[in-house]
Amino acid sequence: MAAPRHVYLIDGSGFIFRAYHALPPMNRADGTPTNAVYGFTSMLIKLIEETGADHVAVIFDKGRRSFRNDIYPDYKAQRPDAPEDLVPQFPLIREAVRAFNVACVEMEGFEADDLIATYARQATEAGAEVTIVSSDKDLMQLVSDKVGMVDMMKNRSIDAAAVVEKFGVPPDRVIDVQALAGDSVDNVPGVPGIGIKTAAKLIEEYGDLETLLERAHEIKQPKRRQSLIEFAEQARVSRQLVTLRDDVAVPIPLTDFAVQKPERETVLGFLEAQAFSSLLAKITARLDADSPQAARAPVEAAYQTVADLDTLDRWIAEAEEAGVVAVDTETDRLDARGAGLVGVSLATAPGRACYIPLAHRAPAGKQQGALFDGPAEAAAERLPGQLDPAQALARLRPLLADPGVLKVGHNIKYDLHVLAGAGRRLTDDGPLTVSPLDDTMVLSYVLDGTAHGHGMDELAELHLAHKTIPFSQVCGKGKSQISFAEVPLDQATAYAAEDADITLRLYQLLRGRLRAEKMTAVHETLDRPLVGVLTEMEAAGIRVDAAVLKDLSGDFARRMADLESHIHELAGREFNLASPKQLGEVLFDEMGLKGGKKSSKTGAWGTGAEVLETLAAEGHDLPARVLDWRQLAKLKSTYTDALAAAIDPGTGRVHTTFSMTVTSTGRLSSSDPNLQNIPIRTEEGRKIRQAFVASPGHRLISADYSQIELRILAHVAQVEGLKQAFADMRDIHAITAAKVFGKQPDEVDSGLRRQAKAINFGIIYGISAFGLAAQLGIDRGAAKRFIDDYFEAFPEILAYMETTKAFARKRGYVRTPFGRKCMTPGISEKNPNLRGFAERAAINAPIQGGAADIIKRAMIALPGALVEHGLKTRSLLQVHDELVLEAPEDEVDAASEVIRATMEQAASLDVPLIAEVGVGASWASAH
DNA sequence: ATCATCACG
DNA sequence: GACGTACGTGATGATA
């Protein structure tokens, strides 16, 4: 047997407790809780697969007593019993270890930590490297250049530097610090009044515990000196308690830890019994990949490069036969709308896929027989072995449009743009239409929310245990990146066909989860039909008047220059106004202004708008001017200049990309450029909206939901007072003010209304007294009283908040009124600060997400409703509670009415939905 | 790549 | 009793 080179020692007991607390409750069909088993098993798989360990063992505690109780009877005496839904998981976890054929050690009278210390010593003496898998601070004393620690749950490694950070001393002095500081959790007494900080300081000064205790009389602080003298013996006992034994007569030799392949049936049987379907899929795929059978029939053998029409027709016939086909397009650029089609891949069954290269060319500068560098075009020589793009697309067109064949893509919006463009450019029959369709990226998001990313590579790894060929492997990266068009056909097929193959396999897997996880309705009625709607909106774009932007940009630039010279004069020197660091130094170091705060992270002065506003209010001119400059700089760089550059020269319009799989609440996001954050709150900023204009002969229509989030709150929390106010079409903030401040509605002035409005917003955000106080500029006591009065006026809201939090704690997610899952990571955090964050997010998610669901329903219903009324009006943008549309002048009134009605009827809640519609030549005048 | 800042709902 | 927070995004320029 080979000598150990890298030994992994897993602190089993420690891991179980952390997995139990970190993961939301899970149960088998028979009710047995399994969350800790799941966490443990995933960790074990990850460890076996991803590390170079040749020896692995899991070490457990056995029994509650150890030799330490003989030294000090109270050691770990106050440990509470394990939670009752954890107890039945202990035997399952040992079963998991056995199923994976991993060594497992426990020993009466010793803690797991002692066994780990012993094996670590033996391994290093045998010349091996050791990794301890644990986050237990008591094991940190073992860290050395040969022994590392890794925290699998936080995915970080703990080296000597991390130990110094934790204990203030290197690993070999940790026990001295622990002996002094004691540990209330383990009931190690230590020396009263000395914590880790002080202990580290003392040990650093005196070298070690014994020296310190001998020279305790030298200590200056009388109390500390007294303590150290009086409790010297207690410190020595504590040191014994925290010192790990590395000389235990272990029951299993280190050599028995050698990694062994698990028995297929045993592992699969175990995973199946626990109903760990995702792990089961992963392990099955891994075992299949490793089996000799798979080696004889490599998956690539089924990937075919299509070079003639007969072969293409056979693939199309196969897709027709299957009724489902995964489709992926390859392009010469990343940007979907301008990109040229380079090839198409299809998959008809798992492992069975093809690539149809259409526009590959010889790499630039590598043309054969070229004796001189010709112009770039000369290099763009079409490679042989490719179908004529127009001909191939003509064959594909009926398949893509066939109502009997489902086309599945991964982020299919991208492929739809590419195919539309290719159809328009390369054929006489116009854009290629794709229907019906589904999208594995969207499916993954509907099922798992933000629990993980939704890129194909990540999903293939997660669900299929398959590492895809990285794009960078075929195209390179950075400066030397080449276009996919320059990738040789064999490599292109390996990459592209794999993408289609993976897409199809993911589709089958994810599709199958919808029903069981009760997500079918959300997927089928909200997200899946929205894909096509968003594609249309992105393709439509919105007209932006470059001349307006240019004028604004010039105006902003002039005013910024004036402000800049004035500010430099006030500062007495020139500096980069755009640098918060330099500004902070000018304001607080050089000018000596008071009230600055250094950030704890970087030690830089904070110069945010709030800080500058306070200084400006105190009468300082410089910060006031900086605020003006900042506003203009923001508008110029982010909006006037960037938007002008984003105008597509082909359409004269700006085309954003909407993402459906980004947010934790179900909202969309917009990027490249972001058209969901165009300024409106200030007069100066609003001018930008004048540049967003309707096409000639058209008008922009802006329709936004009024108070949609408060209405959803009234509905989900069944708040009688709010429901009544909305039913009566009253001013909701004024009514809130009346109820909270105990006035008649006609006694509410604008100040009270403003405060009530802030409270209403706060409630939606999962209010805290601190946040409300900051918002209103009042003290926390007053804010607290407002909140109490609010909950008294609307008691159902408090109940809603509590039930929502409890639901999230139990399940790890919350649901919107339409069934969408929103993940709530951190909801069971021990740190009250982090937990608070998660709780507020959990309270907000059903409200924000419910509003997102409603506007999605309206967006899906709108195209049909407009067509039904014979209207050509089309949607352009969505800004969370607002839709922007473009209507021919002569149908503006009719369209406005259809839009209003469609939005208001998009959902039927216990409160009415109200949409307000405006019309104008520009977005500024329509809003 | 990360931070600080600030635009939106 | 202190901690330190309003919810959700994306783009920019500076800086490491």
PDB file of N, CA and C (backbone and C1' of nucleotides) in Angstrom, chain A residues 445 449-450 659-669 848, chain C residues 8-10:
ATOM      1  N   TYR A 445     -34.149  28.888 -12.473  1.00  0.00           N
ATOM      2  CA  TYR A 445     -34.426  30.027 -11.584  1.00  0.00           C
ATOM      3  C   TYR A 445     -35.759  29.846 -10.859  1.00  0.00           C
ATOM      4  N   GLY A 449     -34.401  29.559  -7.458  1.00  0.00           N
ATOM      5  CA  GLY A 449     -34.193  30.969  -7.114  1.00  0.00           C
ATOM      6  C   GLY A 449     -32.727  31.331  -7.135  1.00  0.00           C
ATOM      7  N   THR A 450     -32.280  32.048  -6.116  1.00  0.00           N
ATOM      8  CA  THR A 450     -30.894  32.495  -6.090  1.00  0.00           C
ATOM      9  C   THR A 450     -30.014  31.586  -5.231  1.00  0.00           C
ATOM     10  N   SER A 659     -32.985  40.681 -17.676  1.00  0.00           N
ATOM     11  CA  SER A 659     -32.639  39.388 -17.088  1.00  0.00           C
ATOM     12  C   SER A 659     -33.786  38.888 -16.225  1.00  0.00           C
ATOM     13  N   MET A 660     -34.118  37.607 -16.437  1.00  0.00           N
ATOM     14  CA  MET A 660     -35.228  37.020 -15.672  1.00  0.00           C
ATOM     15  C   MET A 660     -34.730  36.180 -14.521  1.00  0.00           C
ATOM     16  N   THR A 661     -33.428  35.988 -14.399  1.00  0.00           N
ATOM     17  CA  THR A 661     -32.937  34.971 -13.465  1.00  0.00           C
ATOM     18  C   THR A 661     -31.920  35.533 -12.481  1.00  0.00           C
ATOM     19  N   VAL A 662     -32.087  36.805 -12.151  1.00  0.00           N
ATOM     20  CA  VAL A 662     -31.070  37.457 -11.322  1.00  0.00           C
ATOM     21  C   VAL A 662     -31.547  37.743  -9.900  1.00  0.00           C
ATOM     22  N   THR A 663     -32.764  38.260  -9.774  1.00  0.00           N
ATOM     23  CA  THR A 663     -33.142  38.830  -8.473  1.00  0.00           C
ATOM     24  C   THR A 663     -33.669  37.783  -7.492  1.00  0.00           C
ATOM     25  N   SER A 664     -33.601  38.119  -6.228  1.00  0.00           N
ATOM     26  CA  SER A 664     -34.058  37.180  -5.198  1.00  0.00           C
ATOM     27  C   SER A 664     -35.566  37.228  -5.021  1.00  0.00           C
ATOM     28  N   THR A 665     -36.237  38.171  -5.687  1.00  0.00           N
ATOM     29  CA  THR A 665     -37.669  38.344  -5.443  1.00  0.00           C
ATOM     30  C   THR A 665     -38.546  38.034  -6.648  1.00  0.00           C
ATOM     31  N   GLY A 666     -37.954  37.813  -7.813  1.00  0.00           N
ATOM     32  CA  GLY A 666     -38.761  37.583  -9.007  1.00  0.00           C
ATOM     33  C   GLY A 666     -38.848  38.804  -9.894  1.00  0.00           C
ATOM     34  N   ARG A 667     -38.263  39.917  -9.440  1.00  0.00           N
ATOM     35  CA  ARG A 667     -38.217  41.070 -10.312  1.00  0.00           C
ATOM     36  C   ARG A 667     -37.324  40.798 -11.520  1.00  0.00           C
ATOM     37  N   LEU A 668     -37.478  41.644 -12.560  1.00  0.00           N
ATOM     38  CA  LEU A 668     -36.542  41.624 -13.665  1.00  0.00           C
ATOM     39  C   LEU A 668     -35.370  42.512 -13.307  1.00  0.00           C
ATOM     40  N   SER A 669     -34.292  42.392 -14.074  1.00  0.00           N
ATOM     41  CA  SER A 669     -33.285  43.438 -14.014  1.00  0.00           C
ATOM     42  C   SER A 669     -32.952  43.813 -15.448  1.00  0.00           C
ATOM     43  N   GLN A 848     -42.560  42.532  -2.647  1.00  0.00           N
ATOM     44  CA  GLN A 848     -41.880  42.958  -3.865  1.00  0.00           C
ATOM     45  C   GLN A 848     -42.078  41.914  -4.979  1.00  0.00           C
TER      46      GLN A 848
ATOM     47  P    DG C   8     -32.741  42.597   0.071  1.00  0.00           P
ATOM     48  O5'  DG C   8     -33.133  43.053  -1.406  1.00  0.00           O
ATOM     49  C5'  DG C   8     -34.182  42.380  -2.085  1.00  0.00           C
ATOM     50  C4'  DG C   8     -34.385  43.013  -3.441  1.00  0.00           C
ATOM     51  C3'  DG C   8     -33.127  43.084  -4.303  1.00  0.00           C
ATOM     52  O3'  DG C   8     -32.894  41.822  -4.899  1.00  0.00           O
ATOM     53  C1'  DG C   8     -34.353  45.095  -4.464  1.00  0.00           C
ATOM     54  P    DT C   9     -31.492  41.573  -5.628  1.00  0.00           P
ATOM     55  O5'  DT C   9     -31.682  42.357  -6.993  1.00  0.00           O
ATOM     56  C5'  DT C   9     -30.566  42.820  -7.691  1.00  0.00           C
ATOM     57  C4'  DT C   9     -31.025  43.899  -8.640  1.00  0.00           C
ATOM     58  C3'  DT C   9     -29.934  44.432  -9.535  1.00  0.00           C
ATOM     59  O3'  DT C   9     -29.959  43.682 -10.735  1.00  0.00           O
ATOM     60  C1'  DT C   9     -31.142  46.244  -8.563  1.00  0.00           C
ATOM     61  P    DG C  10     -28.585  43.462 -11.552  1.00  0.00           P
ATOM     62  O5'  DG C  10     -28.212  44.954 -11.986  1.00  0.00           O
ATOM     63  C5'  DG C  10     -29.002  45.589 -12.982  1.00  0.00           C
ATOM     64  C4'  DG C  10     -28.261  46.801 -13.504  1.00  0.00           C
ATOM     65  C3'  DG C  10     -26.853  46.510 -14.027  1.00  0.00           C
ATOM     66  O3'  DG C  10     -26.665  47.342 -15.159  1.00  0.00           O
ATOM     67  C1'  DG C  10     -26.718  48.027 -12.202  1.00  0.00           C
TER      68       DG C  10
END
